[in-house]
Tab-separated table of C-alpha atoms and ligand atoms in Angstrom:
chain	number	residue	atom	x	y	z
A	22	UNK	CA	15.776	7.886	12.343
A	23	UNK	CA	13.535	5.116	13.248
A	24	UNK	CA	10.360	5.826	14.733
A	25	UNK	CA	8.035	3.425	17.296
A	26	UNK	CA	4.714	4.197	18.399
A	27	UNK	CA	3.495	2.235	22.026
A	28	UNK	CA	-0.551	1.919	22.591
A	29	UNK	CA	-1.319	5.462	20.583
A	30	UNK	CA	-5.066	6.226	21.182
A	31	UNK	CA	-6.593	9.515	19.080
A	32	UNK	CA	-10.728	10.297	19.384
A	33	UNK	CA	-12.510	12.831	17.687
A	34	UNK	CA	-15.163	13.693	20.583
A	35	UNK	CA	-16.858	10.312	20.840
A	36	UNK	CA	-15.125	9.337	17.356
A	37	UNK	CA	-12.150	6.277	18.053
A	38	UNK	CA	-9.834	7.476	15.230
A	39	UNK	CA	-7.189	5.683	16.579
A	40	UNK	CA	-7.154	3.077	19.053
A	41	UNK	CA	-4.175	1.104	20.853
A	42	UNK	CA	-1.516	1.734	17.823
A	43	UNK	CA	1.499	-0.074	17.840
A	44	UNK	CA	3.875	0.397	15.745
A	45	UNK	CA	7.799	0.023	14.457
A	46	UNK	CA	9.269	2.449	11.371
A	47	UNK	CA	12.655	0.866	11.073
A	48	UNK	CA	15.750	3.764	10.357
A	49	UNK	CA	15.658	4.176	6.689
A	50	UNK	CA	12.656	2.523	5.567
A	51	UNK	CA	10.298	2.906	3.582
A	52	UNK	CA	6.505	2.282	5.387
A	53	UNK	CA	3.292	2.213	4.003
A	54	UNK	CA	0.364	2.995	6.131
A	55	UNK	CA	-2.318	1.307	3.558
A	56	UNK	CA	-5.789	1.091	4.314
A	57	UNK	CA	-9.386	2.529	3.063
A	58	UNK	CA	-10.493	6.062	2.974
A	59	UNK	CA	-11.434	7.023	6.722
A	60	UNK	CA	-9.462	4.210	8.621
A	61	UNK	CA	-7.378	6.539	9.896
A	62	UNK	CA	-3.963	6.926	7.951
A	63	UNK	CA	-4.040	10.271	7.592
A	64	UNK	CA	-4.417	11.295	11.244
A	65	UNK	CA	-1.480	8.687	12.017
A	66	UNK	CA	0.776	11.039	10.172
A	67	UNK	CA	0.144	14.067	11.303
A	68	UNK	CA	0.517	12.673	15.135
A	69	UNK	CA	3.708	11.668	13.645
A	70	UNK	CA	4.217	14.905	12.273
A	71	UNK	CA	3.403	16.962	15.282
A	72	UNK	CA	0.395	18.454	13.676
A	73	UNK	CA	-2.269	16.683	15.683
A	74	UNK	CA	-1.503	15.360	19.157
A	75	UNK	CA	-2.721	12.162	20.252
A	76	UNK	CA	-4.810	11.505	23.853
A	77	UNK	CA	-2.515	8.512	24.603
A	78	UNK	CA	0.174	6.641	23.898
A	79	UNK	CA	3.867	7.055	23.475
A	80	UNK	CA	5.804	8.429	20.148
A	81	UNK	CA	9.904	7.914	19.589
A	82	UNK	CA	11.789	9.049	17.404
A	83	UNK	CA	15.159	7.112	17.996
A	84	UNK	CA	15.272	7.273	21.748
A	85	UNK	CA	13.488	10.322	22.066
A	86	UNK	CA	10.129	10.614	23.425
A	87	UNK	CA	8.547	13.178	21.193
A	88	UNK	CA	5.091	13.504	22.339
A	89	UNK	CA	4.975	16.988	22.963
A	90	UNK	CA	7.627	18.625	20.844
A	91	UNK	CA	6.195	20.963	19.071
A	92	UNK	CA	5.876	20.027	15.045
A	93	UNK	CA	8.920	22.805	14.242
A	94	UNK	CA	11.276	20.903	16.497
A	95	UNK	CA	10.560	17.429	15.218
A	96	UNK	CA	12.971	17.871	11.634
A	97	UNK	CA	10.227	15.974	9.398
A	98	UNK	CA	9.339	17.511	5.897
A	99	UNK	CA	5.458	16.694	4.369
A	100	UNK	CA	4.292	16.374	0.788
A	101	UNK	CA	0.509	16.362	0.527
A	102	UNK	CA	-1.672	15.496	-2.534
A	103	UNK	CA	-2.696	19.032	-2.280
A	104	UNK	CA	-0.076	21.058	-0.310
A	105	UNK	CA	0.324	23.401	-3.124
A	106	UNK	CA	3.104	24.825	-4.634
A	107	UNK	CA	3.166	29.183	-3.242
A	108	UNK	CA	1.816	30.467	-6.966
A	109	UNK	CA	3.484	33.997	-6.340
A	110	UNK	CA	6.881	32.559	-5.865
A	111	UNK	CA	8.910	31.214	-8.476
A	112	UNK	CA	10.320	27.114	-8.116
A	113	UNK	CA	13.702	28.146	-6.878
A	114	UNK	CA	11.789	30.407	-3.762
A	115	UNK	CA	9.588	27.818	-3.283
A	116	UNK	CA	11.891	25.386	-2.873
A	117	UNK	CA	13.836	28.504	-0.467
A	118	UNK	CA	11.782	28.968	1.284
A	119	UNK	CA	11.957	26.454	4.198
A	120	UNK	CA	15.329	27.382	4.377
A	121	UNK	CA	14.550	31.297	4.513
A	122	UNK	CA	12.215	31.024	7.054
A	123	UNK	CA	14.459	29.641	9.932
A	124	UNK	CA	15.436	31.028	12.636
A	125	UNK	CA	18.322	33.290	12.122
A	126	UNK	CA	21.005	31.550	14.162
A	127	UNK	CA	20.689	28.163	12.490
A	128	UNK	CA	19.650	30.085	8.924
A	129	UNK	CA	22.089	29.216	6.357
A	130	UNK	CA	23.645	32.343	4.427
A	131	UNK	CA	22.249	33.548	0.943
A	132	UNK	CA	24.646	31.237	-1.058
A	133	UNK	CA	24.370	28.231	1.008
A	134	UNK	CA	20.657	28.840	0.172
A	135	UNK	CA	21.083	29.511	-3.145
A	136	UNK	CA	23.280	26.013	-3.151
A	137	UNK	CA	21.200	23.642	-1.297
A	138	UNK	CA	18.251	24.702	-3.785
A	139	UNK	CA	20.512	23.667	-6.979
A	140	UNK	CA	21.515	20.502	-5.711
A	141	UNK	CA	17.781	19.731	-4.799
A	142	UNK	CA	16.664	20.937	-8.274
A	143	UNK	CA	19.558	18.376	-9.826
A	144	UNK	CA	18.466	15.743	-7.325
A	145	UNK	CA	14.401	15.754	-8.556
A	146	UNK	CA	16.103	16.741	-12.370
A	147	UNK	CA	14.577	19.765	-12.774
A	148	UNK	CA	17.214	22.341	-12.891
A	149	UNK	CA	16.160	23.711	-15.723
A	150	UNK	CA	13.068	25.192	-14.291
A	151	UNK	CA	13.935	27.257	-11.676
A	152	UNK	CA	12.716	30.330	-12.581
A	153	UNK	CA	9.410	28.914	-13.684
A	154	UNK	CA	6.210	29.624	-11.836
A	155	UNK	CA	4.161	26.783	-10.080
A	156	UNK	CA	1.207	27.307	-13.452
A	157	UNK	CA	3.571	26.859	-15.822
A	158	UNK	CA	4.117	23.247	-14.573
A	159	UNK	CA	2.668	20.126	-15.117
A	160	UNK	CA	0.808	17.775	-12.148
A	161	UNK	CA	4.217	15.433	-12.040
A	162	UNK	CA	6.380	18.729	-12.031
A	163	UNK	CA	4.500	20.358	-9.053
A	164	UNK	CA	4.695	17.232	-7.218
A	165	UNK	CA	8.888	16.670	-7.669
A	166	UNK	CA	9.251	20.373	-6.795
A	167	UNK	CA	6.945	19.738	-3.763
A	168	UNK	CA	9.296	16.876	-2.636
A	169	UNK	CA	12.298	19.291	-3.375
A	170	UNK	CA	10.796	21.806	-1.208
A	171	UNK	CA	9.834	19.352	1.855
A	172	UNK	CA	13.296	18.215	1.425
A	173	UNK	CA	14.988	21.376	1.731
A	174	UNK	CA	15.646	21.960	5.499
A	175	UNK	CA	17.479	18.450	5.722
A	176	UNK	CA	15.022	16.607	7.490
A	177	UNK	CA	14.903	13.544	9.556
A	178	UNK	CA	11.726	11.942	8.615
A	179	UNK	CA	10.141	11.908	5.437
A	180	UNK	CA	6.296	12.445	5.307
A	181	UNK	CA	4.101	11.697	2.572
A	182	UNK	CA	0.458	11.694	2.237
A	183	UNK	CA	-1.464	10.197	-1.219
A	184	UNK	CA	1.568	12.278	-2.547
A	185	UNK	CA	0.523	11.074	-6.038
A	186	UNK	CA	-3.336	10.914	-6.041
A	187	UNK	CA	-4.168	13.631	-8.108
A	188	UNK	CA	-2.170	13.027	-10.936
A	189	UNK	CA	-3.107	10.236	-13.734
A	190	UNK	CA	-2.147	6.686	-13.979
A	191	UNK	CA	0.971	7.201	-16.188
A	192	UNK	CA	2.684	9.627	-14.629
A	193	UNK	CA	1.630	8.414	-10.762
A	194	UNK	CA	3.532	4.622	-12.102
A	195	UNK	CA	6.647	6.972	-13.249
A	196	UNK	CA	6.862	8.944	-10.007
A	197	UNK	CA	6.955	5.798	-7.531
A	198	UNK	CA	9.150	4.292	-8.970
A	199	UNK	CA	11.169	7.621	-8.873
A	200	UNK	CA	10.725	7.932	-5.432
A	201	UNK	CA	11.764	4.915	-4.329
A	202	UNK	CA	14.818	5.801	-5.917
A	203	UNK	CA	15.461	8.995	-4.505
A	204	UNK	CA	14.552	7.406	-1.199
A	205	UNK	CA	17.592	4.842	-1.503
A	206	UNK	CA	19.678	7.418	-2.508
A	207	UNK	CA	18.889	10.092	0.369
A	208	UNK	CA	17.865	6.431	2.876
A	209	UNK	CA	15.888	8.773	5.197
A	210	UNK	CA	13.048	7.075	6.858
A	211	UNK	CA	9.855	7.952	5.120
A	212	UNK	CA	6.321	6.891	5.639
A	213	UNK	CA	4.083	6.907	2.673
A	214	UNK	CA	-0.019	6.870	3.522
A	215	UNK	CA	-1.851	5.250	0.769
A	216	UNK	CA	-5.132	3.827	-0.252
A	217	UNK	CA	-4.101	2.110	-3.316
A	218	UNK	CA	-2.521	-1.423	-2.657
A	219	UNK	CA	-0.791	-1.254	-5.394
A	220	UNK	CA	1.234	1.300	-4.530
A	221	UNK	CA	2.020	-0.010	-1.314
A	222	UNK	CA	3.275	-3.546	-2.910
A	223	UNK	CA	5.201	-1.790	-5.015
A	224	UNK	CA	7.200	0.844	-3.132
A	225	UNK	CA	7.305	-0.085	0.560
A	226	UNK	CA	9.343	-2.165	2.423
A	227	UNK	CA	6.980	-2.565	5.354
A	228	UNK	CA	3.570	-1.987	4.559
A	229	UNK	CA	0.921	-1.753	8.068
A	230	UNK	CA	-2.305	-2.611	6.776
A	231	UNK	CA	-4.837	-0.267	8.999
A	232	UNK	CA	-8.715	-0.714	9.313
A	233	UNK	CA	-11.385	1.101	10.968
A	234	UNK	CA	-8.874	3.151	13.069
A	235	UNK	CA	-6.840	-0.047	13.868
A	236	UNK	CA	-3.547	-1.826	12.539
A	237	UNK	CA	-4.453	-5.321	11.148
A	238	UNK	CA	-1.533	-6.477	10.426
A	239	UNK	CA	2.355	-4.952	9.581
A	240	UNK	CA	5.129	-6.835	7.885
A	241	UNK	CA	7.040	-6.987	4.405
A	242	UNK	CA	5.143	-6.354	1.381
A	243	UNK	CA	5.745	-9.871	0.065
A	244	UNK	CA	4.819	-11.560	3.687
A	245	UNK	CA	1.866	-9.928	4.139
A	246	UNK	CA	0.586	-10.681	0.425
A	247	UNK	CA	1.252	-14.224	0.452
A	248	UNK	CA	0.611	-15.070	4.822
A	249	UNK	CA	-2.412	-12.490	5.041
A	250	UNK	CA	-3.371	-13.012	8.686
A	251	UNK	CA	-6.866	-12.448	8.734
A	252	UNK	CA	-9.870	-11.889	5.502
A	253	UNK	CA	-9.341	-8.396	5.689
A	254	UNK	CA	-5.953	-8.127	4.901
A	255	UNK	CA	-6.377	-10.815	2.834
A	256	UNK	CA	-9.173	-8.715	0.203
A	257	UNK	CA	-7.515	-5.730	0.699
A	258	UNK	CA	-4.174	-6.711	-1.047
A	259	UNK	CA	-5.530	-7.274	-4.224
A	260	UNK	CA	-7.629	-9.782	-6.159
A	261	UNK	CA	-8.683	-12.983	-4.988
A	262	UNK	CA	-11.260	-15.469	-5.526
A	263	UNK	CA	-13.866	-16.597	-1.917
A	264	UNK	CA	-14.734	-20.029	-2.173
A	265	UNK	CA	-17.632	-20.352	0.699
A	266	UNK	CA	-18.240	-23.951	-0.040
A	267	UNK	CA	-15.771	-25.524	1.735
A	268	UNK	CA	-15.343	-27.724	4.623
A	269	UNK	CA	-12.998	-29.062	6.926
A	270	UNK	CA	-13.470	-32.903	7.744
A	271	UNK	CA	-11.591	-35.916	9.324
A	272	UNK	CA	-8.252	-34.153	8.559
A	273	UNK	CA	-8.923	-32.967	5.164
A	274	UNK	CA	-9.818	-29.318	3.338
A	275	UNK	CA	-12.435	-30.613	0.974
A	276	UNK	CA	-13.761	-27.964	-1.395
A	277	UNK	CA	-15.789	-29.294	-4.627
A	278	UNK	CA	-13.616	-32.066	-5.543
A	279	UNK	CA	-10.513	-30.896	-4.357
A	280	UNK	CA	-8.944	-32.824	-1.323
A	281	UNK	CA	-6.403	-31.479	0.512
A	282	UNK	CA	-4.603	-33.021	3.962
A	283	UNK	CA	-4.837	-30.429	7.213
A	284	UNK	CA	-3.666	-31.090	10.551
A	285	UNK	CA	-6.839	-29.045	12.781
A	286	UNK	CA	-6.601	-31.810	15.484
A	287	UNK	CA	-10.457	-31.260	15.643
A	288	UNK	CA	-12.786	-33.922	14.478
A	289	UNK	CA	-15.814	-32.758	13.684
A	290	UNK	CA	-16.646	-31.398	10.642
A	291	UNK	CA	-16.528	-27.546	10.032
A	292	UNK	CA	-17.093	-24.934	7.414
A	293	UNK	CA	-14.433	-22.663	6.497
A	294	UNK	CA	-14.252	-19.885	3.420
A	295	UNK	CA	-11.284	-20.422	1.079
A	296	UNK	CA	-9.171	-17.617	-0.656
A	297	UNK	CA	-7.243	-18.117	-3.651
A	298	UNK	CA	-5.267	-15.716	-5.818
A	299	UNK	CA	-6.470	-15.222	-9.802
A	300	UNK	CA	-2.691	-16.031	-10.623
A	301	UNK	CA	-2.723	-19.242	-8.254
A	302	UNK	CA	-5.231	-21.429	-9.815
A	303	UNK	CA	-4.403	-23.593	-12.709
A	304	UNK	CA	-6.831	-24.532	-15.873
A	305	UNK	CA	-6.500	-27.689	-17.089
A	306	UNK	CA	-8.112	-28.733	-20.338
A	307	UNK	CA	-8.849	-32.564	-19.133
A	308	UNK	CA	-10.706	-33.767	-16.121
A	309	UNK	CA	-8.194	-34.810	-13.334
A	310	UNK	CA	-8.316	-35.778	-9.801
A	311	UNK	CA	-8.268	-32.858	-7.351
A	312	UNK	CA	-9.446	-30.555	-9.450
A	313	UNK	CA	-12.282	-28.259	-7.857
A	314	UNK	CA	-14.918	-28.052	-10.238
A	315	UNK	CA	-15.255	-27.696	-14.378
A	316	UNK	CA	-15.910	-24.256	-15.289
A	317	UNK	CA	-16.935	-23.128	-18.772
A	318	UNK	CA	-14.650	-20.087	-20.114
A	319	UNK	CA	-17.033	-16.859	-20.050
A	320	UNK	CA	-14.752	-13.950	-20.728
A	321	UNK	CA	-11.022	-13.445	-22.246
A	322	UNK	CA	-9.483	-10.079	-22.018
A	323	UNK	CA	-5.710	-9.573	-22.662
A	324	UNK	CA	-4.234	-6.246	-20.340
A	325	UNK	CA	-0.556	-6.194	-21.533
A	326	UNK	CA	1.121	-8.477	-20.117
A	327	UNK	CA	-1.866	-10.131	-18.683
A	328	UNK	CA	-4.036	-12.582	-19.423
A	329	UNK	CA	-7.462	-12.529	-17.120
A	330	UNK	CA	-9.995	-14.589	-17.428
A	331	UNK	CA	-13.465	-15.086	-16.169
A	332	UNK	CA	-14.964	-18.971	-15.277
A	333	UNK	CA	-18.411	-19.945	-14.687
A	334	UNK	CA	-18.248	-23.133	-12.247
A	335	UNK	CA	-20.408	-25.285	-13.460
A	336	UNK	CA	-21.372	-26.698	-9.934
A	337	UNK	CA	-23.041	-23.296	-8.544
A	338	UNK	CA	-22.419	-20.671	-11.189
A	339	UNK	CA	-20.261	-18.677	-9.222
A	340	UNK	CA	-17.711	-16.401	-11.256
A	341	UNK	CA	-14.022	-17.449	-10.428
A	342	UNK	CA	-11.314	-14.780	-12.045
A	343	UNK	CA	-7.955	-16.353	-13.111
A	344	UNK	CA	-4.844	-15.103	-14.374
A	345	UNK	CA	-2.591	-16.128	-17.204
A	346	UNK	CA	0.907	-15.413	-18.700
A	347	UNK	CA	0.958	-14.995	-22.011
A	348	UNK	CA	2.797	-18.477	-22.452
A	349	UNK	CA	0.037	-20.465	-20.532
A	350	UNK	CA	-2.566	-18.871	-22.389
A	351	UNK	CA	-1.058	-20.047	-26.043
A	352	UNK	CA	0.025	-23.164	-24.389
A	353	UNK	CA	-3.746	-23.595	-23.248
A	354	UNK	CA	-5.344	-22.651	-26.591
A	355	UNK	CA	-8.325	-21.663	-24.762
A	356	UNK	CA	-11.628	-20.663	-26.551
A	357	UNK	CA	-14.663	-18.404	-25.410
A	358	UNK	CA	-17.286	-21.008	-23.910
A	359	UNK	CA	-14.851	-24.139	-23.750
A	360	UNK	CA	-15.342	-26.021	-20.829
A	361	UNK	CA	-12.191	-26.501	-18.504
A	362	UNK	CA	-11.250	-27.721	-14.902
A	363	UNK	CA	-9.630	-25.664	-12.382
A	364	UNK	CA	-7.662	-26.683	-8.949
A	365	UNK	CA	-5.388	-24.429	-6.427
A	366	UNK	CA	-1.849	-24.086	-6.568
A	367	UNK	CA	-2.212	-22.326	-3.303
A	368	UNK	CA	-4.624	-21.319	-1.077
A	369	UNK	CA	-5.613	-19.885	2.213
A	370	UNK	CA	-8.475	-20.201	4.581
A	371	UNK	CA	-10.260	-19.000	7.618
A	372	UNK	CA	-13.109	-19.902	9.747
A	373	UNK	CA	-16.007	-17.935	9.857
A	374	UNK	CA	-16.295	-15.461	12.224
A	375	UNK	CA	-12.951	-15.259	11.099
A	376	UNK	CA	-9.873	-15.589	13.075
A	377	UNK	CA	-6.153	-16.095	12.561
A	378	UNK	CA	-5.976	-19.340	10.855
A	379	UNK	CA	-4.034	-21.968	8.688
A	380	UNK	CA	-2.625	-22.436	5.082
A	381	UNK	CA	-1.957	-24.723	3.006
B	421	ADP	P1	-7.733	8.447	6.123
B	421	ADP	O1	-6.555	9.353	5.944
B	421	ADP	O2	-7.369	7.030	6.364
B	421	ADP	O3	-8.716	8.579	5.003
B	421	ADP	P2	-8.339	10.186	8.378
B	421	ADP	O4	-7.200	9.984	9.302
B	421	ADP	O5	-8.337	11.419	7.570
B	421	ADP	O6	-8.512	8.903	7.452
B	421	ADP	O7	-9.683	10.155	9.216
B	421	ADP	C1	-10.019	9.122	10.109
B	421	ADP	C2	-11.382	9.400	10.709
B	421	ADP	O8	-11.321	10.513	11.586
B	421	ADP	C3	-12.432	9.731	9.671
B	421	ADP	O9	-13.647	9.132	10.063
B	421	ADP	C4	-12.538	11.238	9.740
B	421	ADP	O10	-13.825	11.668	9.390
B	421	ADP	C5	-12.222	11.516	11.194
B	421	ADP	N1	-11.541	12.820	11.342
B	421	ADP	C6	-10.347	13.155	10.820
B	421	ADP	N2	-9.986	14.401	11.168
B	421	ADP	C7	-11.013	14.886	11.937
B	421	ADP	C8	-11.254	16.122	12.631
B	421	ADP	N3	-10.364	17.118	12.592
B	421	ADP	N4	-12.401	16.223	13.317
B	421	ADP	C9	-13.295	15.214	13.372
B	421	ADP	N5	-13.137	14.022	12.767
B	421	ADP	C10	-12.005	13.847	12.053
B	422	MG	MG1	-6.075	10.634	4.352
């Protein structure tokens, strides 16, 4: 069921928690509402939800204005971080018990129940524990019973809030990628609210970058990481390197050395910040045109698959990170302290005060 959201406004008293939200969840998507702690993500989904009403605005799900249907009539199911587990019950009730718990025309019988539960059990691969109690799991257990449970009742929407932030790195990786499974399998449109970018590259198919109770910008992961529309959204999706020294004059980007053709249309000169990627600048071990600036090598540190490394440019000392295959880096031969040139392989910028700008 898709869901779209037209000029949603939410205050807390004098609070804006929300302001002029607009917003598409395509049927059987995956979404990502990404953003920092306190922008607002949170009290997005549970409008969505029905568990918090908004003071304006319009919310569909399909064709249906659902505004004011009450959160029992709206057919979503929640996972929280911390919407624990019922400790009394054991993992088959708790799974039950959404299913117990309706009304008695629509309830389905004992063995339906009894069932639905198995096939949910088999569908999160834990069979094998339903007689358990909730303190006899572990963190990634509770939290694939908890989606087993908000599952249950055959919902239309699928709501999940930092589902994964309590648990540790490991086991958080594992349990994405197992959700994005079970989300193709089940394709029921799900929104996923997230702090960690990561995440959000990695599992959603739209991610809506929010800030300070507004959406910045909404698109495909990929899209958004590589066409960032403003500096925000731009440091938010992960690491990347702020060149402030860099100008805009008679039709070029100049920035150190580097030269680079733009078509502004404006003449005079201006100063613009640049932004470029740790994995999209290139070392080069002799001094070429276009390169930026030398840089001496400060810092080496190999992270699996990763090689990142840390350049003092020699022009103003400022710290540039870049990133390395494994292949570059023994095709480089670099050395603590060598000295080395750097130049873009790609690049965006923006005007200060920032506004929607150009790339090259
Ligand atoms: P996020 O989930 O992105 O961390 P929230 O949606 O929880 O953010 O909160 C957004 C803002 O609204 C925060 O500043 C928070 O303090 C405020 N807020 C959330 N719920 C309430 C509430 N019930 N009463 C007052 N302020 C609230
Ligand atoms: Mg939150």
């Amino acid at each position: 069921m898709s869901i779209r959201i037209q000029h949603l406004n939410k205050s807390y008293g004098e609070y804006p928690a929300l302001q002029d939200i607009n917003l598409q969840v395509p049927n059987g998507s995956l979404t990502a509402l990404l953003g920092p702690s306190g922008c607002g993500k949170t009290t997005l989904l549970r409008i969505i939800a029905g568990l918090e009403y908004a003071d304006s605005g319009e919310l569909f799900f399909g064709d249906e204005e659902v505004s004011n249907l009450h959160v029992r009539e709206r057919r979503v199911g929640f996972m929280f971080q911390h919407y624990a587990l019922f400790r009394h019950m054991t993992v088959f009730e708790n799974v039950a018990f959404g299913l117990k718990v309706m009304p008695r025309r629509i309830r389905p019988d004992k063995d339906e129940i009894a069932a639905r539960v198995e096939e949910l059990l088999k569908l999160v691969q834990l069979e094998w524990l339903a007689k358990v109690y909730p303190q006899q799991l572990s963190g990634g257990q509770r939290q694939r019973i908890a989606l087993a449970r908000a599952l249950a009742t055959k919902p239309k929407l699928l709501l999940l809030d930092e589902p994964f932030g309590a648990l540790d790195a490991k086991v958080r990786k594992e349990l994405r990628q197992w959700l994005v499974e079970i989300h193709h399998q089940l394709g029921i449109t799900s929104v996923l609210v997230t702090h960690d970018q990561e995440e959000a590259l990695e599992m959603a198919d739209q991610i809506v970058v929010m800030n300070q109770g507004k959406i910045e910008q909404s698109g495909a992961a990929a899209s958004l990481y590589d066409h960032p529309e403003n500096v925000f959204v731009t440091e938010f999706l992960g690491e990347v390197n702020v060149f402030e020294d860099a100008c805009i004059e008679q039709g070029q980007l100049c920035l150190g050395h580097y030269r680079e053709p733009v078509s502004t249309g404006e003449r005079t000169r201006q100063n613009v910040t640049v932004y470029v990627r740790p994995q999209e600048i290139q070392i080069l071990t002799e001094n070429q045109s276009n390169v930026i600036d030398s840089a001496m090598v400060e810092e080496i540190h190999i992270i699996g698959a990763q090689i990142r490394l840390w350049l003092c440019r020699y022009n103003n000392k400022q710290r540039v990170q870049v990133w390395l295959s494994p292949a570059e880096f023994r095709t480089l031969n670099l050395q603590p302290e060598q000295i080395v040139w750097f130049k873009p392989l790609r690049l965006t910028m923006f005007r200060l005060p920032e506004m929607v700008d150009f790339m090259i």
